[in-house]
Coordinates of C-alpha atoms in Angstrom, one line a residue:
Chain A
M1 CA -3.3 19.3 -38.0
R2 CA -5.3 19.2 -34.8
Y3 CA -8.3 17.4 -36.2
E4 CA -6.8 14.0 -37.2
T5 CA -6.9 11.6 -34.3
E6 CA -8.1 8.1 -33.6
R7 CA -11.6 9.2 -32.9
T8 CA -12.1 10.5 -36.4
R9 CA -12.3 7.0 -37.8
R10 CA -16.0 7.6 -38.7
R11 CA -15.0 11.0 -40.1
G12 CA -17.4 12.6 -42.5
H13 CA -20.5 11.1 -41.1
A14 CA -23.3 13.3 -39.8
D15 CA -24.0 11.3 -36.8
T16 CA -20.8 10.4 -35.1
A17 CA -22.5 11.5 -31.8
T18 CA -24.5 8.2 -32.2
D19 CA -21.2 6.4 -31.4
T20 CA -21.0 8.2 -28.1
L21 CA -24.6 7.4 -27.4
A22 CA -24.1 3.7 -28.2
R23 CA -21.0 3.5 -25.9
G24 CA -23.1 5.2 -23.2
L25 CA -25.8 2.6 -23.6
G26 CA -23.3 -0.2 -23.4
I27 CA -21.9 1.1 -20.1
F28 CA -25.5 1.6 -18.8
S29 CA -26.3 -2.0 -19.8
I30 CA -23.3 -3.4 -17.8
A31 CA -24.1 -1.2 -14.8
L32 CA -27.7 -2.3 -14.7
G33 CA -26.7 -5.9 -15.2
I34 CA -24.4 -5.8 -12.3
A35 CA -27.1 -4.3 -10.1
E36 CA -29.6 -7.0 -11.1
I37 CA -27.1 -9.8 -10.3
A38 CA -25.8 -8.2 -7.1
A39 CA -29.2 -7.3 -5.6
P40 CA -32.0 -9.4 -7.1
R41 CA -33.8 -9.7 -3.8
P42 CA -34.3 -6.0 -3.0
L43 CA -35.3 -5.4 -6.6
A44 CA -37.9 -8.2 -6.5
R45 CA -39.2 -6.9 -3.1
A46 CA -39.5 -3.3 -4.5
L47 CA -41.4 -4.5 -7.5
G48 CA -43.6 -7.0 -5.6
M49 CA -42.1 -9.8 -7.6
K50 CA -41.0 -12.1 -4.8
G51 CA -40.0 -15.6 -6.1
Q52 CA -38.6 -14.2 -9.4
E53 CA -35.1 -13.3 -8.1
G54 CA -33.6 -15.9 -10.4
L55 CA -35.3 -14.3 -13.4
I56 CA -34.0 -10.9 -12.4
A57 CA -30.4 -12.2 -12.1
G58 CA -30.8 -13.9 -15.5
Y59 CA -31.9 -10.6 -17.0
G60 CA -28.8 -9.1 -15.4
L61 CA -26.6 -11.6 -17.2
R62 CA -28.3 -10.6 -20.5
E63 CA -27.7 -6.9 -19.8
I64 CA -24.0 -7.5 -19.2
A65 CA -23.6 -9.7 -22.3
T66 CA -25.3 -7.0 -24.4
G67 CA -23.2 -4.2 -22.9
V68 CA -19.9 -6.1 -23.5
G69 CA -21.1 -6.8 -27.1
I70 CA -21.8 -3.1 -27.7
L71 CA -18.4 -2.0 -26.3
A72 CA -16.3 -4.7 -27.8
S73 CA -17.7 -5.0 -31.3
K74 CA -16.6 -2.9 -34.3
D75 CA -20.3 -2.5 -35.3
P76 CA -22.6 -2.2 -32.3
T77 CA -25.8 -2.0 -34.4
P78 CA -27.0 -5.6 -33.9
W79 CA -26.2 -5.4 -30.2
I80 CA -28.3 -2.2 -29.8
W81 CA -31.2 -3.9 -31.6
G82 CA -30.6 -6.7 -29.1
R83 CA -31.1 -4.1 -26.3
V84 CA -34.4 -3.1 -28.0
A85 CA -35.6 -6.7 -27.9
G86 CA -34.5 -7.0 -24.2
D87 CA -36.4 -3.8 -23.4
G88 CA -39.5 -5.4 -24.8
L89 CA -38.9 -8.5 -22.6
D90 CA -38.4 -6.2 -19.5
L91 CA -41.6 -4.3 -20.2
A92 CA -43.6 -7.6 -20.7
T93 CA -42.2 -9.0 -17.5
L94 CA -43.0 -5.8 -15.6
A95 CA -46.5 -5.8 -17.1
T96 CA -47.2 -9.2 -15.4
A97 CA -46.5 -7.5 -12.0
L98 CA -49.4 -5.1 -12.6
E99 CA -51.9 -8.0 -12.5
G100 CA -53.6 -9.1 -9.3
D101 CA -53.3 -7.3 -5.9
N102 CA -49.6 -6.4 -6.1
P103 CA -49.1 -3.6 -3.4
K104 CA -46.1 -2.3 -5.3
K105 CA -47.9 -1.4 -8.5
T106 CA -46.8 2.3 -8.2
N107 CA -43.1 1.2 -8.2
V108 CA -43.8 -1.1 -11.2
G109 CA -45.3 1.8 -13.1
I110 CA -42.3 4.0 -12.4
A111 CA -40.0 1.2 -13.5
M112 CA -42.0 0.7 -16.7
A113 CA -41.8 4.5 -17.5
A114 CA -38.0 4.4 -17.0
V115 CA -37.7 1.3 -19.2
A116 CA -39.9 3.0 -21.9
G117 CA -37.6 6.1 -21.8
V118 CA -34.5 4.0 -22.3
T119 CA -36.3 2.0 -25.0
A120 CA -36.9 5.3 -26.9
L121 CA -33.1 6.0 -26.8
D122 CA -32.3 2.5 -27.8
V123 CA -34.6 2.6 -30.8
Y124 CA -33.3 6.0 -31.9
C125 CA -29.7 4.8 -31.6
A126 CA -30.4 1.5 -33.4
Q127 CA -32.3 3.3 -36.3
T128 CA -29.5 5.9 -36.7
L129 CA -26.8 3.2 -36.8
S130 CA -28.8 1.1 -39.2
R131 CA -28.9 4.0 -41.6
E132 CA -25.1 4.3 -41.7
S133 CA -23.2 2.7 -44.5
P134 CA -21.1 -0.3 -43.4
H135 CA -18.6 0.4 -46.2
P136 CA -15.3 2.0 -45.3
L137 CA -15.1 5.7 -46.1
P138 CA -13.0 6.7 -49.1
P139 CA -9.7 8.4 -48.5
M140 CA -9.9 12.0 -47.3
Q141 CA -10.1 14.6 -50.0
D142 CA -7.2 17.1 -50.0
Y143 CA -8.5 20.7 -49.8
S144 CA -5.3 22.2 -48.4
D145 CA -4.8 24.3 -51.5
R146 CA -8.4 25.7 -51.5
T147 CA -7.5 29.1 -50.2
G148 CA -10.1 31.1 -52.2
F149 CA -7.5 33.9 -52.3
P150 CA -5.7 34.1 -55.7
R151 CA -3.1 36.3 -54.1
G152 CA -2.6 34.0 -51.1
V153 CA -3.9 34.3 -47.5
E154 CA -1.3 36.6 -46.1
Q155 CA -1.6 39.1 -48.9
S156 CA -5.4 39.0 -48.5
R157 CA -5.6 39.9 -44.8
G158 CA -7.3 43.2 -44.6
A159 CA -7.5 43.6 -48.4
A160 CA -11.0 44.8 -48.1
S161 CA -10.1 47.7 -45.7
D162 CA -11.6 50.0 -48.3
F163 CA -15.0 48.6 -47.4
E164 CA -17.0 51.1 -45.3
V165 CA -19.4 49.3 -43.0
P166 CA -22.9 50.8 -43.5
R167 CA -24.1 53.0 -40.7
D168 CA -26.9 50.6 -39.7
F169 CA -24.4 47.7 -39.4
R170 CA -21.8 49.5 -37.2
T171 CA -21.1 48.5 -33.6
P172 CA -22.5 51.2 -31.3
E173 CA -19.7 53.6 -30.2
A174 CA -19.9 52.5 -26.6
L175 CA -19.2 48.9 -27.5
R176 CA -16.2 49.6 -29.8
P177 CA -12.7 48.7 -28.5
Y178 CA -10.7 51.6 -27.0
T179 CA -8.3 53.2 -29.4
Q180 CA -6.4 55.1 -26.7
P181 CA -3.4 53.4 -25.0
D182 CA -4.3 51.2 -22.1
L183 CA -4.2 52.9 -18.7
P184 CA -1.8 51.3 -16.2
Q185 CA -3.8 49.0 -14.0
R186 CA -3.3 49.0 -10.3
P187 CA -3.0 45.7 -8.5
M188 CA -6.3 44.2 -7.3
P189 CA -6.9 45.1 -3.6
S190 CA -7.2 42.1 -1.3
M191 CA -10.8 41.8 -0.2
Chain B
M1 CA -38.2 20.9 -68.8
K2 CA -36.3 18.9 -66.2
A3 CA -36.3 20.1 -62.6
L4 CA -35.6 18.8 -59.1
V5 CA -39.0 18.4 -57.5
W6 CA -39.8 18.0 -53.8
H7 CA -42.2 15.1 -53.1
G8 CA -41.8 14.7 -49.3
T9 CA -39.2 14.1 -46.6
T10 CA -35.9 13.1 -48.2
D11 CA -37.8 12.5 -51.5
I12 CA -36.5 14.8 -54.3
R13 CA -36.8 13.6 -57.9
C14 CA -35.6 14.8 -61.3
D15 CA -39.0 15.2 -63.0
S16 CA -40.4 16.6 -66.2
V17 CA -42.4 19.7 -65.4
P18 CA -44.1 22.4 -67.6
D19 CA -41.8 25.2 -68.9
P20 CA -42.2 28.5 -67.0
Q21 CA -44.0 31.3 -68.8
I22 CA -44.1 35.1 -68.4
E23 CA -47.0 35.7 -66.0
H24 CA -46.5 39.3 -65.1
P25 CA -45.1 42.3 -67.0
R26 CA -42.1 42.5 -64.6
D27 CA -41.2 38.8 -65.1
A28 CA -38.2 37.4 -67.0
I29 CA -37.4 33.8 -68.0
I30 CA -33.8 32.6 -67.8
K31 CA -32.1 29.5 -69.1
V32 CA -30.3 28.2 -66.1
T33 CA -26.6 27.6 -66.9
S34 CA -25.5 26.7 -63.3
C35 CA -27.3 26.2 -60.0
A36 CA -26.3 24.8 -56.6
I37 CA -27.6 22.9 -53.6
C38 CA -27.6 25.1 -50.6
G39 CA -27.2 24.0 -46.9
S40 CA -30.6 25.6 -46.3
D41 CA -32.1 23.3 -49.0
L42 CA -31.3 20.5 -46.6
H43 CA -33.8 21.9 -44.1
L44 CA -36.4 21.3 -46.8
Y45 CA -35.0 17.9 -47.8
D46 CA -35.2 16.7 -44.1
H47 CA -38.5 18.6 -43.8
F48 CA -37.6 20.6 -40.8
M49 CA -39.1 23.7 -42.5
P50 CA -42.8 23.6 -42.9
G51 CA -44.7 24.8 -45.9
M52 CA -43.5 22.7 -48.8
K53 CA -46.0 21.0 -51.1
S54 CA -45.4 18.0 -53.3
G55 CA -44.5 19.2 -56.7
D56 CA -42.5 22.3 -55.6
V57 CA -39.3 22.9 -57.6
M58 CA -36.3 23.2 -55.4
G59 CA -33.4 25.6 -55.6
H60 CA -32.5 29.2 -54.8
E61 CA -28.9 29.5 -56.1
M62 CA -28.8 29.9 -59.8
M63 CA -27.6 31.9 -62.7
G64 CA -28.2 31.9 -66.4
E65 CA -29.1 33.7 -69.6
V66 CA -32.2 35.8 -70.1
V67 CA -34.4 34.2 -72.8
D68 CA -37.6 36.1 -72.4
V69 CA -38.7 39.4 -70.7
G70 CA -42.0 41.0 -69.7
P71 CA -42.7 44.5 -71.0
E72 CA -42.0 46.2 -67.7
T73 CA -38.4 45.0 -67.5
K74 CA -37.4 47.0 -70.5
G75 CA -34.4 49.2 -69.9
K76 CA -33.2 47.0 -67.0
L77 CA -33.0 43.6 -68.7
K78 CA -32.9 42.3 -72.2
V79 CA -32.8 38.9 -73.9
G80 CA -29.2 37.6 -73.9
D81 CA -28.2 39.3 -70.6
R82 CA -26.2 37.1 -68.3
I83 CA -27.5 37.3 -64.7
V84 CA -27.1 35.8 -61.3
V85 CA -30.4 35.5 -59.5
P86 CA -30.4 36.6 -55.8
F87 CA -32.3 34.1 -53.6
T88 CA -34.4 36.9 -52.2
I89 CA -37.1 38.3 -54.6
I90 CA -37.2 42.1 -54.3
C91 CA -39.4 44.8 -55.7
G92 CA -36.8 47.6 -55.3
E93 CA -39.6 50.1 -54.5
C94 CA -41.0 49.4 -51.0
E95 CA -39.7 51.2 -47.9
Q96 CA -37.5 48.2 -46.8
C97 CA -36.0 47.8 -50.3
R98 CA -35.2 51.6 -50.4
R99 CA -33.4 51.2 -47.0
G100 CA -31.4 48.3 -48.4
N101 CA -33.2 45.7 -46.2
F102 CA -34.0 43.6 -49.2
S103 CA -34.6 40.3 -47.4
V104 CA -37.7 41.9 -45.7
C105 CA -39.1 43.3 -48.9
E106 CA -42.7 44.1 -48.2
R107 CA -44.3 43.2 -51.5
T108 CA -42.8 40.1 -53.1
N109 CA -44.1 37.4 -50.7
R110 CA -47.5 36.6 -52.3
N111 CA -48.3 34.4 -49.2
G112 CA -47.4 37.2 -46.8
H113 CA -50.5 36.6 -44.7
I114 CA -49.2 33.1 -43.9
A115 CA -45.7 34.4 -43.0
A116 CA -47.3 37.1 -40.9
K117 CA -49.1 34.5 -38.8
A118 CA -45.8 32.7 -38.2
F119 CA -43.5 35.6 -37.7
G120 CA -45.7 38.6 -37.0
H121 CA -44.9 40.2 -40.4
A122 CA -44.2 39.0 -43.9
T123 CA -40.7 38.7 -45.2
A124 CA -39.5 38.7 -48.8
G125 CA -40.4 36.1 -51.3
L126 CA -37.8 33.5 -51.9
F127 CA -37.2 31.1 -54.7
G128 CA -38.0 27.4 -54.0
Y129 CA -38.3 27.8 -50.3
T130 CA -41.7 26.9 -49.0
H131 CA -45.1 28.5 -49.4
L132 CA -44.4 30.7 -46.3
T133 CA -42.1 32.7 -48.6
G134 CA -44.4 32.9 -51.6
G135 CA -44.3 29.4 -53.0
Y136 CA -42.2 30.5 -56.0
Q137 CA -40.7 27.7 -58.1
G138 CA -37.0 27.2 -57.6
G139 CA -34.0 27.3 -59.9
Q140 CA -32.7 23.7 -59.8
A141 CA -34.2 23.4 -63.3
E142 CA -33.5 24.1 -66.9
Y143 CA -35.5 27.3 -66.9
L144 CA -36.7 29.7 -64.2
R145 CA -39.3 32.4 -64.0
V146 CA -37.9 35.4 -62.2
P147 CA -40.6 37.6 -60.7
F148 CA -39.9 41.3 -60.3
A149 CA -37.0 40.6 -62.6
D150 CA -36.2 44.3 -63.3
A151 CA -35.0 44.5 -59.6
T152 CA -34.3 40.8 -58.8
H153 CA -31.1 40.2 -60.7
I154 CA -27.3 40.8 -60.6
K155 CA -25.9 41.5 -64.1
V156 CA -22.6 39.9 -64.6
P157 CA -20.0 40.3 -67.4
D158 CA -19.0 37.7 -69.9
G159 CA -15.6 36.2 -69.7
I160 CA -15.8 35.1 -66.1
P161 CA -16.7 31.4 -65.5
D162 CA -20.1 30.6 -63.9
E163 CA -18.2 29.0 -61.0
K164 CA -16.7 32.3 -59.9
L165 CA -20.0 34.2 -60.1
L166 CA -22.8 31.7 -59.1
F167 CA -22.3 32.2 -55.4
L168 CA -23.0 36.0 -55.6
G169 CA -26.7 34.9 -55.4
D170 CA -26.5 33.6 -51.9
I171 CA -23.6 32.1 -50.0
F172 CA -20.9 34.7 -50.7
P173 CA -23.0 37.7 -49.7
T174 CA -24.4 35.6 -46.8
G175 CA -20.9 35.0 -45.5
W176 CA -20.0 38.6 -46.2
Q177 CA -23.0 40.0 -44.4
A178 CA -22.3 37.7 -41.4
A179 CA -18.8 39.3 -41.2
V180 CA -20.1 42.8 -41.9
Q181 CA -22.6 42.4 -39.1
C182 CA -19.6 41.9 -36.8
D183 CA -18.2 45.3 -37.8
I184 CA -14.8 43.7 -37.5
Q185 CA -11.9 45.6 -35.9
P186 CA -8.2 44.8 -36.4
T187 CA -8.1 43.6 -32.8
D188 CA -11.0 41.2 -33.1
T189 CA -11.0 37.4 -32.8
V190 CA -13.9 36.1 -34.9
A191 CA -15.2 32.6 -34.1
I192 CA -17.3 30.9 -36.7
W193 CA -19.4 27.8 -35.9
G194 CA -19.8 25.6 -39.0
A195 CA -17.3 25.2 -41.9
G196 CA -19.9 24.5 -44.5
P197 CA -20.2 26.7 -47.6
V198 CA -21.5 29.8 -45.7
G199 CA -18.9 29.3 -42.9
Q200 CA -16.2 29.1 -45.6
M201 CA -17.3 32.3 -47.1
A202 CA -17.6 34.0 -43.7
I203 CA -13.9 32.9 -43.0
R204 CA -12.7 34.5 -46.2
S205 CA -14.8 37.6 -45.6
A206 CA -13.5 38.0 -42.0
I207 CA -9.9 37.7 -43.4
L208 CA -10.5 40.3 -46.1
L209 CA -12.1 42.6 -43.5
G210 CA -8.9 42.4 -41.4
A211 CA -9.8 40.3 -38.3
K212 CA -6.8 39.6 -36.0
Q213 CA -7.6 35.9 -36.0
V214 CA -10.4 33.7 -37.3
V215 CA -11.3 30.5 -35.6
V216 CA -13.6 27.9 -37.0
I217 CA -15.5 25.1 -35.2
D218 CA -16.6 21.9 -37.0
R219 CA -15.7 18.2 -37.0
V220 CA -15.6 17.2 -40.6
P221 CA -11.8 16.9 -41.5
E222 CA -12.2 18.0 -45.1
R223 CA -14.1 21.1 -44.0
L224 CA -11.6 21.9 -41.4
A225 CA -8.8 21.5 -43.9
M226 CA -10.5 23.9 -46.3
A227 CA -11.0 26.4 -43.5
E228 CA -7.4 26.1 -42.5
A229 CA -6.4 26.7 -46.1
G230 CA -8.4 30.0 -46.0
G231 CA -6.5 31.2 -43.0
A232 CA -8.5 30.0 -40.0
I233 CA -7.5 28.3 -36.8
T234 CA -9.5 25.1 -36.5
I235 CA -11.3 23.5 -33.6
N236 CA -12.7 19.9 -34.0
F237 CA -15.5 19.8 -31.4
D238 CA -15.4 16.0 -31.4
E239 CA -11.8 16.2 -30.1
E240 CA -11.6 19.2 -27.7
S241 CA -13.6 21.6 -25.7
V242 CA -14.7 24.5 -27.8
I243 CA -15.1 26.8 -24.8
E244 CA -11.6 26.0 -23.4
R245 CA -9.9 26.3 -26.7
L246 CA -11.5 29.6 -27.6
N247 CA -10.6 31.0 -24.2
E248 CA -7.1 29.7 -24.6
L249 CA -6.8 31.6 -28.0
T250 CA -8.1 34.8 -26.4
N251 CA -6.2 34.9 -23.1
G252 CA -9.4 33.8 -21.3
K253 CA -11.5 36.7 -22.6
G254 CA -13.5 35.0 -25.3
P255 CA -13.9 36.0 -28.9
E256 CA -15.3 39.5 -29.6
K257 CA -17.4 38.3 -32.5
C258 CA -19.2 35.0 -33.0
I259 CA -20.9 33.8 -36.1
D260 CA -23.4 31.0 -36.2
A261 CA -23.1 29.5 -39.7
V262 CA -24.9 26.3 -38.6
G263 CA -28.6 27.1 -37.8
M264 CA -31.4 24.8 -36.8
E265 CA -29.8 21.4 -37.4
A266 CA -26.8 21.5 -35.1
H267 CA -25.0 18.2 -34.5
A268 CA -23.2 18.3 -31.2
A269 CA -21.2 15.4 -30.0
G270 CA -22.9 13.9 -27.0
T271 CA -23.5 17.1 -25.1
V272 CA -26.4 17.1 -22.7
D273 CA -28.2 20.0 -24.4
A274 CA -27.8 18.3 -27.8
M275 CA -29.5 15.1 -26.5
Y276 CA -32.2 17.3 -24.9
D277 CA -32.8 19.0 -28.2
R278 CA -33.0 15.7 -30.1
V279 CA -35.6 14.4 -27.7
K280 CA -37.7 17.6 -27.8
Q281 CA -37.5 17.8 -31.6
A282 CA -38.5 14.2 -32.0
T283 CA -41.5 14.7 -29.8
M284 CA -42.4 17.9 -31.7
M285 CA -41.9 20.1 -28.6
E286 CA -39.2 22.2 -30.2
T287 CA -38.6 23.1 -33.9
D288 CA -34.8 23.8 -33.9
R289 CA -31.7 22.5 -32.2
P290 CA -29.9 25.7 -30.9
H291 CA -26.7 24.2 -29.4
V292 CA -24.6 26.7 -31.3
L293 CA -26.5 29.7 -30.0
R294 CA -26.1 28.5 -26.4
E295 CA -22.4 28.0 -26.9
M296 CA -21.9 31.4 -28.6
A297 CA -23.8 33.3 -25.9
Y298 CA -21.7 31.5 -23.2
V299 CA -18.2 32.0 -24.7
C300 CA -18.6 35.5 -26.4
R301 CA -16.7 38.3 -24.8
P302 CA -18.8 40.8 -22.8
A303 CA -20.0 43.6 -25.1
G304 CA -19.4 41.3 -28.1
T305 CA -21.5 40.5 -31.1
L306 CA -23.4 37.4 -32.1
S307 CA -24.0 37.3 -35.9
I308 CA -26.5 34.7 -37.0
P309 CA -26.7 33.9 -40.7
G310 CA -27.7 30.3 -39.9
V311 CA -31.3 29.6 -40.6
Y312 CA -33.8 29.1 -37.8
G313 CA -37.4 28.3 -38.4
G314 CA -39.5 28.5 -35.2
L315 CA -39.4 28.0 -31.5
L316 CA -36.1 27.4 -29.6
D317 CA -35.7 26.2 -26.0
K318 CA -33.2 27.0 -23.2
I319 CA -31.6 30.0 -24.8
P320 CA -29.3 31.5 -22.1
F321 CA -30.7 35.0 -22.3
G322 CA -29.3 35.8 -18.9
A323 CA -25.8 35.6 -20.4
I324 CA -26.8 37.6 -23.4
M325 CA -28.4 40.4 -21.3
N326 CA -25.9 40.5 -18.5
K327 CA -22.9 40.5 -20.9
G328 CA -24.5 43.1 -23.0
L329 CA -24.2 41.1 -26.2
T330 CA -25.4 42.5 -29.5
I331 CA -27.4 40.1 -31.7
R332 CA -27.5 40.7 -35.5
T333 CA -29.3 38.3 -37.7
G334 CA -31.5 38.0 -40.8
Q335 CA -31.7 36.6 -44.2
T336 CA -29.2 38.2 -46.5
H337 CA -29.8 41.5 -48.2
V338 CA -28.1 40.1 -51.3
N339 CA -28.2 43.1 -53.7
R340 CA -26.9 45.4 -51.0
W341 CA -23.5 43.8 -51.3
T342 CA -23.2 42.3 -54.7
D343 CA -21.8 45.3 -56.7
D344 CA -18.9 45.5 -54.2
L345 CA -18.4 41.7 -54.2
L346 CA -18.4 41.4 -58.0
R347 CA -15.7 44.1 -58.1
R348 CA -13.6 42.1 -55.6
I349 CA -14.0 39.0 -57.7
E350 CA -13.0 40.9 -60.9
E351 CA -10.0 42.4 -59.1
G352 CA -8.8 38.9 -58.0
Q353 CA -9.2 39.6 -54.3
I354 CA -11.2 36.4 -54.0
D355 CA -12.3 33.4 -56.1
P356 CA -15.4 31.9 -54.6
S357 CA -15.2 28.7 -56.7
F358 CA -12.7 27.3 -54.2
V359 CA -15.7 25.9 -52.3
I360 CA -17.0 23.6 -55.1
T361 CA -16.3 20.0 -54.5
H362 CA -18.8 18.3 -56.8
T363 CA -20.1 19.2 -60.3
V364 CA -22.8 17.0 -61.7
G365 CA -25.8 17.1 -64.1
L366 CA -29.3 17.8 -62.9
E367 CA -30.3 14.1 -63.1
E368 CA -27.8 13.3 -60.4
G369 CA -29.2 16.0 -58.1
P370 CA -31.4 13.8 -55.9
E371 CA -28.4 11.5 -55.1
M372 CA -26.2 14.6 -54.4
Y373 CA -28.7 15.8 -51.8
K374 CA -28.0 12.7 -49.8
V375 CA -24.2 12.9 -50.3
F376 CA -24.2 16.6 -49.3
R377 CA -26.5 16.0 -46.3
D378 CA -24.4 13.1 -45.0
K379 CA -21.1 14.9 -45.8
Q380 CA -20.0 11.9 -47.8
D381 CA -17.1 11.9 -50.3
G382 CA -15.7 15.2 -48.9
C383 CA -18.8 17.0 -50.2
I384 CA -18.9 20.7 -49.3
K385 CA -20.6 22.3 -52.3
V386 CA -22.5 20.8 -55.2
V387 CA -23.0 22.6 -58.5
L388 CA -25.6 21.3 -60.9
K389 CA -25.4 21.8 -64.6
P390 CA -28.9 21.6 -66.2

């Protein structure tokens, strides 16, 4: 059975893709956090927020903690909601940089648009996860005997060969497979 | 009478509504003995299909006993007859019906002018499936008015349980037509996306029609297990690359025939195009999520066929038409011409070639219907097909 592996632990749920999205957001969170801790000065300069390097590094720590929480926990839902709250904080902080005569307002606008995009993903992911049941799934139903063929699968292969495909449903002649024996094929010339 | 009534997005209730009456001489009334929730009902439940109104009765898979007939059904139907009702309402007289193209009957959609605005032309009236298709009340109810009943019915014999016959009205002929559209040859590999009820019927149909191998793509273990029981090779798209595995199974040439039994609400695991569709759909810039169509066009063998029974509703983005054109693919699609196939399929059931009841996983009363919509939508409890007993 090719389909029973570790990754099917959330089997049966319509939105297992959300797991992948949550993991992706966790990795993104850690990467962003590292960047904020490693380079607070260039970031502050690019955003016209000189003097706030400590705050940026602090936000980096928050991002890393949230990312680790998402990746390490069995249920990432509260951590993703934590990211949503953090996004709000980021947007509010960036909004303060739009005040006054900051010459880097364009950069701040671009950063706010990027944060807003990520916020939309965070909200979608958090809402989808919140809709999922926290209860463990019941054991898998056994449908291995549901053939649908009273005479068995092998006896049923081609059993409807008496069916004549209507003219308007037939494959055009030119697209049908060749019925004549395959011609011997010469080796491909080197080009 | 009791009926499952649509009130809004994910809001279906079991309400008391007025009993249906004969409104036209070609009408009949049936007492519903069995009905089912269809995968396409979920598009209404999630409100991806426009055109529903609060108070509409759901359901287009039903069968029962005729309890009243209009004067113009005489000779074709009588009280006491046991019938399965096809989901497409047909007049049996227009040019399209005479050609066997029942799902595009020219006369039964009483809101044809609305459908024509959306699609260019009207298509047939459908039971319980939006006002674009006539606004007819559906059959998840104790009684149903069948318009054009002298043509819109499949007479079935006594002595065979409802469970074996009910699906003649939709999913069995839909899976069958999907396979017939492929004009399957003994050398063909048929790849089927979606192991829901229609996908399961398409698998059995492709096996009966003699495909060399049938491959099914899904990720729900119970559905894959049921597909395997029916003779299919399975691919869990959460676990492995669909493209690589299909090429591996066909010596790198791709399947000759591809069937989309998924439609507008494809769930793909973290692929870029699936995320793109999610965002566009959420911002109302795209109506459908066509991941399966893209994958089929890419992997299908040149000069192959794409058969699309999956329901699409509107405008789709980023369809690789370059691949379709340059590989010379044939696209066949459409709602099912149910009555075109049902005499033949009923014979195959009677002869024991196939028993469509294999797909039923849940049987409940009408009152439990609203809850079962959620169970079915979320694929909980191994749910593949729900039958309701009014």
